[in-house]
Coordinates of C-alpha atoms and ligand atoms in Angstrom, one line a residue:
X1 CA 0.0 0.0 0.0
X2 CA 1.4 3.4 -0.9
X3 CA 0.9 5.8 2.0
X4 CA 0.4 9.5 1.7
X5 CA 3.5 11.6 2.5
X6 CA 2.9 13.0 6.0
X7 CA 2.5 16.8 5.8
X8 CA 3.1 18.7 9.1
X9 CA 1.5 22.1 9.4
X10 CA 3.6 24.4 11.6
X11 CA 3.4 27.9 13.0
X12 CA 5.1 30.6 10.8
X13 CA 8.7 31.1 11.9
X14 CA 10.4 33.3 9.3
X15 CA 13.8 32.8 11.0
X16 CA 13.6 29.0 10.3
X17 CA 13.6 29.7 6.6
X18 CA 17.4 30.6 6.7
X19 CA 18.5 27.3 8.3
X20 CA 16.2 24.8 6.6
X21 CA 18.1 22.1 4.8
X22 CA 16.6 20.8 1.5
X23 CA 14.1 23.0 -0.4
X24 CA 12.3 26.1 0.7
X25 CA 9.1 27.2 -1.2
X26 CA 7.5 30.6 -0.9
X27 CA 4.5 32.2 -2.7
X28 CA 4.4 35.4 -4.7
X29 CA 1.6 36.9 -6.8
X30 CA 1.8 37.7 -10.5
X31 CA 0.9 41.3 -9.5
X32 CA 4.3 41.4 -7.9
X33 CA 3.4 41.0 -4.3
X34 CA 5.5 39.0 -1.9
X35 CA 4.2 37.5 1.4
X36 CA 6.1 37.8 4.6
X37 CA 8.1 34.6 4.0
X38 CA 8.9 35.6 0.4
X39 CA 10.2 38.9 1.7
X40 CA 12.4 37.2 4.3
X41 CA 13.8 34.8 1.6
X42 CA 14.3 37.8 -0.7
X43 CA 16.4 39.6 2.0
X44 CA 18.4 36.5 2.8
X45 CA 19.2 36.0 -0.9
X46 CA 20.1 39.6 -1.3
X47 CA 17.2 40.3 -3.6
X48 CA 17.1 37.2 -5.8
X49 CA 13.4 36.8 -5.5
X50 CA 12.8 40.4 -6.5
X51 CA 15.3 40.1 -9.4
X52 CA 13.3 37.1 -10.7
X53 CA 10.0 39.1 -10.3
X54 CA 11.5 42.0 -12.3
X55 CA 12.6 39.7 -15.1
X56 CA 10.8 38.9 -18.4
X57 CA 10.7 35.2 -17.3
X58 CA 8.3 36.1 -14.4
X59 CA 5.7 37.4 -16.9
X60 CA 5.6 33.9 -18.5
X61 CA 4.9 32.0 -15.3
X62 CA 1.3 30.7 -15.3
X63 CA -0.9 30.7 -12.2
X64 CA 0.2 27.8 -10.1
X65 CA 3.5 27.7 -11.8
X66 CA 6.7 27.2 -9.8
X67 CA 10.2 28.5 -10.7
X68 CA 13.3 27.1 -8.9
X69 CA 16.4 29.0 -7.9
X70 CA 19.3 26.7 -7.1
X71 CA 22.0 27.2 -4.4
X72 CA 20.8 30.6 -3.1
X73 CA 23.3 32.6 -1.2
X74 CA 22.4 33.3 2.5
X75 CA 20.4 30.1 3.0
X76 CA 21.1 26.5 4.1
X77 CA 18.6 25.3 1.5
X78 CA 19.9 24.1 -1.9
X79 CA 16.9 25.5 -3.7
X80 CA 14.2 28.1 -3.4
X81 CA 10.9 27.3 -5.2
X82 CA 9.0 30.4 -6.0
X83 CA 5.3 29.6 -6.4
X84 CA 3.2 32.1 -8.4
X85 CA -0.4 32.3 -7.2
X86 CA -2.7 35.2 -8.1
X87 CA -4.7 36.6 -5.2
X88 CA -7.9 35.2 -6.6
X89 CA -6.5 31.9 -7.9
X90 CA -8.7 28.9 -8.7
X91 CA -8.6 25.7 -6.6
X92 CA -7.0 24.1 -9.6
X93 CA -4.1 26.6 -9.6
X94 CA -3.4 25.9 -6.0
X95 CA -3.5 22.1 -6.5
X96 CA -1.2 22.5 -9.6
X97 CA 1.3 24.5 -7.5
X98 CA 1.3 21.8 -4.9
X99 CA 1.8 19.1 -7.5
X100 CA 4.7 21.0 -9.1
X101 CA 6.3 21.3 -5.7
X102 CA 5.9 17.5 -5.1
X103 CA 7.6 16.8 -8.5
X104 CA 10.5 19.2 -7.8
X105 CA 11.0 17.8 -4.3
X106 CA 11.5 14.2 -5.3
X107 CA 12.4 12.8 -1.9
X108 CA 14.0 16.0 -0.5
X109 CA 12.9 17.8 2.6
X110 CA 10.5 20.6 1.8
X111 CA 9.6 23.6 3.9
X112 CA 6.7 25.5 2.2
X113 CA 5.5 28.9 3.5
X114 CA 2.0 29.7 2.4
X115 CA -1.0 31.5 3.9
X116 CA -4.8 31.5 3.8
X117 CA -6.5 28.3 5.2
X118 CA -8.2 27.3 1.9
X119 CA -5.1 28.0 -0.1
X120 CA -2.9 26.0 2.3
X121 CA -5.3 23.0 2.2
X122 CA -5.5 23.1 -1.6
X123 CA -1.8 23.3 -2.2
X124 CA -1.2 20.5 0.4
X125 CA -3.8 18.4 -1.5
X126 CA -2.0 18.9 -4.8
X127 CA 1.3 18.1 -3.2
X128 CA -0.1 14.9 -1.6
X129 CA -1.7 13.7 -4.8
X130 CA 1.4 14.1 -6.9
X131 CA 3.7 12.6 -4.3
X132 CA 2.9 9.1 -5.5
X133 CA 5.3 6.4 -6.8
X134 CA 4.4 2.8 -7.4
X135 CA 7.7 1.1 -6.5
X136 CA 6.7 -2.0 -4.5
X137 CA 8.2 -4.2 -7.2
X138 CA 11.5 -2.3 -7.4
X139 CA 14.1 -4.2 -5.4
X140 CA 16.5 -1.3 -5.1
X141 CA 15.7 -0.2 -1.6
X142 CA 13.3 2.7 -1.8
X143 CA 14.8 6.0 -1.0
X144 CA 13.8 7.4 2.4
X145 CA 11.5 10.2 1.6
X146 CA 12.3 13.5 3.3
X147 CA 9.9 15.5 5.4
X148 CA 7.3 18.0 4.2
X149 CA 6.5 21.0 6.4
X150 CA 3.9 23.6 5.6
X151 CA 4.4 26.9 7.5
X152 CA 1.3 29.0 7.9
X153 CA -0.4 31.4 10.3
X154 CA -3.1 29.0 11.5
X155 CA -1.7 25.5 11.4
X156 CA -4.7 24.0 13.4
X157 CA -7.2 25.5 10.9
X158 CA -5.0 24.3 8.0
X159 CA -4.9 20.8 9.4
X160 CA -8.7 20.7 9.8
X161 CA -9.2 22.0 6.3
X162 CA -6.7 19.6 4.8
X163 CA -8.0 16.5 6.5
X164 CA -11.0 15.7 4.3
X165 CA -8.9 16.4 1.2
X166 CA -6.2 14.1 2.4
X167 CA -8.9 11.4 3.0
X168 CA -9.7 11.8 -0.7
X169 CA -6.1 11.5 -1.6
X170 CA -5.9 8.3 0.4
X171 CA -8.8 6.9 -1.6
X172 CA -7.1 7.9 -4.8
X173 CA -3.9 6.2 -3.8
X174 CA -5.9 3.0 -3.0
X175 CA -7.3 3.1 -6.5
X176 CA -3.9 3.8 -8.1
X177 CA -2.3 0.9 -6.2
X178 CA -5.0 -1.5 -7.3
X179 CA -4.9 -0.4 -10.9
X180 CA -1.1 -0.4 -11.1
X181 CA -0.7 -3.9 -9.6
X182 CA 0.0 -6.7 -12.1
X183 CA -2.5 -9.6 -12.4
X184 CA -0.4 -12.3 -10.9
X185 CA -0.3 -10.2 -7.7
X186 CA -3.8 -8.8 -7.8
X187 CA -5.7 -11.9 -8.4
X188 CA -9.5 -11.9 -7.7
X189 CA -8.8 -13.3 -4.3
X190 CA -6.1 -10.8 -3.4
X191 CA -8.4 -8.0 -4.7
X192 CA -11.2 -9.2 -2.4
X193 CA -8.8 -9.5 0.5
X194 CA -7.7 -5.9 0.1
X195 CA -11.3 -4.8 0.0
X196 CA -12.1 -6.7 3.2
X197 CA -9.5 -4.5 4.9
X198 CA -11.9 -1.5 4.5
X199 CA -13.9 -3.0 7.3
X200 CA -11.4 -1.4 9.7
X201 CA -12.8 2.0 8.6
X202 CA -16.4 1.0 9.3
X203 CA -17.3 -0.3 5.8
X204 CA -19.4 -3.5 6.0
X205 CA -17.8 -5.8 3.4
X206 CA -19.2 -9.1 2.1
X207 CA -17.5 -11.4 -0.4
X208 CA -19.8 -13.6 -2.5
X209 CA -18.1 -16.7 -3.9
X210 CA -18.9 -18.7 -7.0
X211 CA -21.4 -21.0 -5.3
X212 CA -23.3 -18.0 -4.0
X213 CA -23.1 -16.2 -7.4
X214 CA -24.4 -19.4 -9.1
X215 CA -27.3 -19.5 -6.6
X216 CA -28.2 -15.9 -7.4
X217 CA -28.1 -16.8 -11.1
X218 CA -25.2 -14.6 -12.2
X219 CA -24.4 -16.8 -15.2
X220 CA -23.2 -14.0 -17.5
X221 CA -20.7 -12.9 -14.8
X222 CA -19.6 -16.4 -14.1
X223 CA -19.2 -17.3 -17.8
X224 CA -16.4 -14.6 -18.1
X225 CA -14.3 -16.1 -15.3
X226 CA -14.9 -19.8 -16.0
X227 CA -11.7 -20.1 -18.1
X228 CA -9.5 -18.9 -15.2
X229 CA -8.1 -20.6 -12.2
X230 CA -8.9 -17.5 -10.1
X231 CA -12.4 -17.8 -8.7
X232 CA -14.9 -15.1 -9.7
X233 CA -16.2 -13.0 -6.8
X234 CA -18.5 -10.1 -6.1
X235 CA -17.6 -7.8 -3.3
X236 CA -20.3 -5.7 -1.6
X237 CA -19.1 -2.7 0.4
X238 CA -21.6 -0.7 2.4
X239 CA -21.0 2.7 4.0
X240 CA -24.0 3.8 6.0
X241 CA -23.1 7.3 7.2
X242 CA -26.5 8.8 6.2
X243 CA -30.1 8.6 7.4
X244 CA -31.0 5.2 8.6
X245 CA -32.7 3.2 5.8
X246 CA -32.4 6.0 3.2
X247 CA -32.0 4.4 -0.2
X248 CA -28.3 4.4 -1.1
X249 CA -26.3 5.5 -4.1
X250 CA -24.9 2.4 -5.7
X251 CA -21.5 2.4 -7.3
X252 CA -20.8 -0.6 -9.5
X253 CA -17.3 -1.5 -10.9
X254 CA -15.9 -3.7 -13.6
X255 CA -13.1 -5.7 -12.0
X256 CA -11.5 -7.8 -14.7
X257 CA -8.1 -8.4 -13.1
X258 CA -6.8 -9.4 -16.5
X259 CA -8.4 -9.3 -19.9
X260 CA -6.8 -11.6 -22.5
X261 CA -10.0 -11.4 -24.5
X262 CA -10.7 -15.1 -23.8
X263 CA -11.2 -17.4 -26.8
X264 CA -11.6 -14.2 -28.9
X265 CA -7.9 -13.6 -27.9
X266 CA -6.4 -10.1 -28.0
X267 CA -3.3 -9.5 -30.1
X268 CA 0.0 -9.7 -28.1
X269 CA 1.1 -6.1 -28.6
X270 CA 0.1 -4.1 -25.6
X271 CA -1.9 -6.9 -24.0
X272 CA 0.0 -6.2 -20.8
X273 CA -2.0 -3.0 -20.4
X274 CA -5.0 -5.2 -19.6
X275 CA -3.8 -5.4 -16.0
X276 CA -5.8 -2.1 -15.6
X277 CA -9.1 -3.7 -16.7
X278 CA -10.2 -3.7 -13.1
X279 CA -10.1 0.1 -13.1
X280 CA -13.8 0.6 -12.6
X281 CA -13.7 -1.6 -9.5
X282 CA -10.6 0.3 -8.4
X283 CA -12.4 3.6 -8.5
X284 CA -15.4 2.2 -6.6
X285 CA -13.0 0.9 -3.9
X286 CA -11.1 4.2 -3.7
X287 CA -14.3 6.2 -3.4
X288 CA -15.6 4.0 -0.6
X289 CA -12.3 4.4 1.2
X290 CA -12.4 8.2 0.8
X291 CA -16.0 8.4 2.0
X292 CA -15.3 6.2 5.0
X293 CA -12.1 8.2 6.0
X294 CA -14.0 11.5 5.9
X295 CA -17.1 9.9 7.5
X296 CA -19.4 11.1 4.8
X297 CA -23.0 11.6 5.9
X298 CA -24.5 9.5 3.1
X299 CA -25.4 5.9 2.4
X300 CA -23.3 4.5 -0.4
X301 CA -22.9 0.9 -1.5
X302 CA -20.1 -0.2 -3.7
X303 CA -20.3 -3.5 -5.7
X304 CA -17.5 -4.9 -7.8
X305 CA -17.5 -7.9 -10.0
X306 CA -14.0 -9.5 -9.8
X307 CA -13.1 -12.0 -12.6
X308 CA -10.3 -12.9 -14.9
X309 CA -10.9 -13.4 -18.6
X310 CA -8.7 -16.3 -19.8
X311 CA -8.9 -18.8 -22.7
X312 CA -8.9 -22.4 -21.6
X313 CA -10.6 -25.8 -22.3
X314 CA -13.6 -24.7 -20.3
X315 CA -13.7 -21.0 -21.3
X316 CA -16.8 -19.6 -22.8
X317 CA -16.9 -19.9 -26.6
X318 CA -18.1 -17.4 -29.2
X319 CA -21.7 -18.5 -30.0
X320 CA -22.5 -19.7 -26.4
X321 CA -25.8 -18.5 -25.0
X322 CA -25.9 -17.7 -21.3
X323 CA -28.7 -16.5 -19.0
X324 CA -28.3 -13.4 -16.9
X325 CA -29.5 -13.0 -13.4
X326 CA -32.3 -10.8 -14.8
X327 CA -33.4 -13.7 -16.9
X328 CA -32.5 -12.3 -20.3
X329 CA -30.4 -14.5 -22.5
X330 CA -27.2 -13.3 -24.2
X331 CA -25.5 -14.7 -27.3
X332 CA -21.7 -14.3 -26.6
X333 CA -20.5 -13.3 -30.1
X334 CA -17.1 -12.1 -28.8
X335 CA -15.6 -13.2 -25.5
X336 CA -13.6 -10.0 -25.5
X337 CA -16.7 -8.0 -24.8
X338 CA -16.7 -9.4 -21.3
X339 CA -17.1 -6.3 -19.1
X340 CA -20.7 -5.8 -20.0
X341 CA -21.4 -9.5 -19.1
X342 CA -19.9 -8.9 -15.6
X343 CA -21.6 -5.6 -15.0
X344 CA -25.1 -6.6 -16.1
X345 CA -25.4 -9.2 -13.4
X346 CA -23.9 -7.0 -10.7
X347 CA -26.1 -4.0 -11.7
X348 CA -29.2 -6.2 -11.6
X349 CA -28.2 -7.5 -8.2
X350 CA -27.5 -4.0 -6.9
X351 CA -31.0 -2.9 -7.9
X352 CA -32.8 -6.0 -6.6
X353 CA -31.1 -5.9 -3.3
X354 CA -30.7 -2.2 -2.5
X355 CA -33.3 -0.3 -4.6
X356 CA -30.8 2.4 -4.9
X357 CA -31.6 6.1 -5.3
X358 CA -29.1 6.2 -8.1
X359 CA -26.7 3.9 -9.7
X360 CA -23.3 4.7 -11.3
X361 CA -21.3 2.0 -13.0
X362 CA -17.6 2.5 -13.9
X363 CA -15.8 0.4 -16.4
X364 CA -12.8 0.2 -18.7
X365 CA -15.4 -1.0 -21.1
X366 CA -14.3 -0.2 -24.7
X367 CA -11.3 0.7 -26.8
X368 CA -13.8 2.7 -28.9
X369 CA -14.1 5.4 -26.2
X370 CA -10.4 6.0 -26.5
X371 CA -10.8 6.5 -30.3
X372 CA -13.6 9.0 -29.5
X373 CA -12.4 10.9 -26.5
X374 CA -8.7 10.0 -26.1
X375 CA -7.3 10.2 -22.6
X376 CA -8.9 13.6 -21.7
X377 CA -12.4 12.6 -21.0
X378 CA -14.4 9.6 -19.8
X379 CA -17.5 8.8 -21.7
X380 CA -20.7 9.5 -19.8
X381 CA -24.0 7.8 -20.6
X382 CA -27.2 8.3 -18.7
X383 CA -31.0 7.8 -18.6
X384 CA -31.4 10.8 -16.2
X385 CA -30.5 14.4 -17.1
X386 CA -30.7 15.6 -13.5
X387 CA -28.2 13.0 -12.1
X388 CA -26.1 13.3 -15.2
X389 CA -25.7 17.1 -15.1
X390 CA -24.9 16.9 -11.4
X391 CA -22.1 14.4 -12.1
X392 CA -20.8 16.5 -15.0
X393 CA -20.7 19.5 -12.7
X394 CA -18.8 17.6 -10.0
X395 CA -16.3 16.3 -12.5
X396 CA -15.7 19.7 -13.9
X397 CA -15.2 21.2 -10.4
X398 CA -12.5 18.5 -9.8
X399 CA -11.0 19.0 -13.2
X400 CA -11.7 15.3 -14.1
X401 CA -12.6 15.2 -17.8
X402 CA -16.1 13.8 -18.6
X403 CA -18.2 14.1 -21.7
X404 CA -21.7 13.0 -22.3
X405 CA -22.5 10.6 -25.1
X406 CA -25.8 9.6 -26.6
X407 CA -28.1 6.6 -26.1
X408 CA -31.1 5.7 -28.3
X409 CA -33.3 3.0 -29.8
X410 CA -31.4 2.8 -33.1
X411 CA -28.2 1.8 -31.2
X412 CA -30.1 -0.7 -29.1
X413 CA -31.4 -2.4 -32.2
X414 CA -27.9 -3.3 -33.2
X415 CA -27.8 -5.8 -30.3
X416 CA -30.6 -8.0 -31.8
X417 CA -29.7 -11.7 -31.8
X418 CA -31.1 -14.4 -34.1
X419 CA -31.2 -17.0 -31.4
X420 CA -31.2 -15.2 -28.0
X421 CA -32.6 -12.0 -26.4
X422 CA -29.4 -10.0 -27.4
X423 CA -25.9 -10.3 -28.6
X424 CA -23.0 -9.0 -26.5
X425 CA -21.6 -6.8 -29.3
X426 CA -23.2 -4.4 -31.8
X427 CA -20.5 -4.2 -34.4
X428 CA -17.7 -1.6 -34.9
X429 CA -19.8 1.6 -35.4
X430 CA -20.5 3.4 -32.1
X431 CA -18.9 0.6 -30.1
X432 CA -19.0 2.5 -26.8
X433 CA -22.6 3.4 -27.3
X434 CA -23.8 -0.1 -28.1
X435 CA -21.9 -1.3 -25.0
X436 CA -23.8 1.3 -22.9
X437 CA -27.1 0.2 -24.6
X438 CA -26.3 -3.4 -23.5
X439 CA -25.9 -2.2 -19.9
X440 CA -29.1 -0.1 -20.1
X441 CA -31.1 -3.3 -20.8
X442 CA -30.3 -4.2 -17.2
X443 CA -31.3 -0.8 -15.7
X444 CA -34.8 -0.6 -14.3
X445 CA -36.6 2.4 -15.7
X446 CA -37.1 3.9 -12.2
X447 CA -33.3 3.8 -11.4
X448 CA -31.5 7.0 -12.3
X449 CA -28.3 5.7 -13.8
X450 CA -24.9 6.8 -15.2
X451 CA -22.4 4.6 -17.0
X452 CA -18.8 5.9 -17.1
X453 CA -16.5 4.4 -19.7
X454 CA -13.1 5.1 -18.2
X455 CA -11.0 3.0 -20.6
X456 CA -9.1 6.1 -21.7
X457 CA -8.6 7.8 -18.3
X458 CA -8.0 5.1 -15.8
X459 CA -4.3 4.7 -16.7
X460 CA -2.3 6.9 -19.0
X461 CA 1.2 6.9 -20.5
X462 CA 2.2 10.4 -19.6
X463 CA 1.9 12.6 -16.4
X464 CA -1.3 14.3 -15.7
X465 CA -1.9 17.4 -13.6
X466 CA -2.0 15.5 -10.3
X467 CA -0.6 12.1 -11.1
X468 CA 2.6 10.6 -12.5
X469 CA 2.1 8.2 -15.5
X470 CA 0.2 5.0 -14.8
X471 CA -3.0 4.8 -12.8
X472 CA -4.6 8.1 -12.3
X473 CA -7.5 7.4 -9.9
X474 CA -9.8 9.3 -12.2
X475 CA -13.3 9.6 -10.8
X476 CA -12.6 9.3 -7.0
X477 CA -12.7 13.1 -6.6
X478 CA -15.7 13.6 -8.8
X479 CA -17.8 10.8 -7.2
X480 CA -16.8 12.0 -3.7
X481 CA -17.9 15.5 -4.6
X482 CA -21.2 14.2 -6.1
X483 CA -21.9 12.4 -2.9
X484 CA -21.1 15.6 -0.9
X485 CA -23.2 17.8 -3.2
X486 CA -26.4 15.7 -3.6
X487 CA -26.5 12.9 -1.1
X488 CA -25.2 14.6 2.0
X489 CA -28.0 17.2 2.0
Ligands
BES501 N1 -11.1 -4.1 -21.6 C1 -11.4 -3.9 -22.9 C2 -11.5 -2.4 -23.3 C3 -10.3 -1.6 -23.2 C4 -9.5 -1.4 -24.3 C5 -9.9 -1.0 -22.0 C6 -8.3 -0.6 -24.2 C7 -8.7 -0.3 -21.9 C8 -8.0 -0.1 -23.0 C9 -12.8 -4.5 -23.2 O1 -13.1 -5.6 -22.5 C10 -12.7 -4.9 -24.7 O2 -12.0 -5.8 -25.0 N2 -13.6 -4.3 -25.5 C11 -13.6 -4.6 -26.9 C12 -15.0 -4.7 -27.3 C13 -15.3 -5.3 -28.6 C14 -14.9 -6.8 -28.6 C15 -16.7 -5.1 -29.0 C16 -12.9 -3.5 -27.6 O3 -13.0 -2.4 -27.2 O4 -12.2 -3.8 -28.6
MN502 MN1 -12.3 -7.4 -23.4
ZN503 ZN1 -12.2 -5.8 -20.7

């Protein structure tokens, strides 16, 4: 498990700036104003901060940008990081500044002087989010990480403001660790075991095994995992922080720990990326952790379908017909369109058991969504404008890209099967939409529902604003905010 870097909030002590070993960071505004600490560092360095602010380079710094000055005279520090934040900066600017500081710091000591409780908390959040490395499988003994101190005028207030944000960051780290982990380590059983650990935070966790799933009639889910030696599982995580018996929000995640494609085998090139095919389940897990850590006053239930899609002598074949828990039959044309087969049973179960006030499923469902939206936006599909708009607003506020896509009868018609109630693929055109249409067949009309296709955003090959390359944790922040905005009153 990757832990958050501890951040200690301390009282302002401008004399301490001179003697700090490692890096010192101070804040200036693009309008040319220095705070008290920046003025102190400017005096110590015989005007270096001011010379930077008088230079042409300063005009090119973006809000949230950081410029480093190496080996300053008059200080023990080997670098001064000058953070540029306008007086009325956005939350995003403050987070970006924190992330930039984390990146510059590496594993050095950092002493950051910044003021304003909100601003302090937002910078600290960005710093915490970017201070992530997945190095559990590197044998070279991990470098000891230095300390991070944030110097501000009201450290107690800052700690209180940062706490709920750091709970979210912990949830994001949980998601990233799960998504980054290879499939021989994160088997279905290991995944379930890690989720059971959430019970220490007050989440009620149940693990349903294959016998129980068979009894429930989850044949489409089971048919995906039947070629694997790892047993299929469904894990149910309940956080009841809200009004007793109030209908919960249900979060449903695709947890394919590895997707070979099954008998419809994927090509070898890039197949290793399919370790992230449990990304939806990872986001559900991380969101549950964040909600529990910050003791959210809402009822939320997370359900994940954990399976491995492997070819074998008893794997599902193209052409097989299987019966879902709902009772509808599915002709499996392509065993690589497995995510929908997992989700449809878990979604049906979620609605039958919990009668949720809303249901959001997350899945690395289609390659087609990457063709459509790249790695900038997740695809958003919904049967309910109110819930959908609320989610889009939450995602925008957290700077997590999300773009609504259409649904409609003509797309649904593409799923017609000659011999069963439906096929599991609708052909190449609009592949992400027909996948969503398949899911919608398992959504009761009275359930407000959103499907998030996160194939393009769950794990990326270059750094993002708040994450190094690899698993991003996309969605934890947006879902947490959605819960805060519409389910916590
Ligand atoms: N897990 C994949 C989708 C995926 C592709 C996720 C790339 C992340 C990156 C999914 O199970 C899949 O294989 N989808 C097929 C569907 C097709 C057979 C209709 C696809 O997108 O090619
Ligand atoms: Mn697949
Ligand atoms: Zn898949």
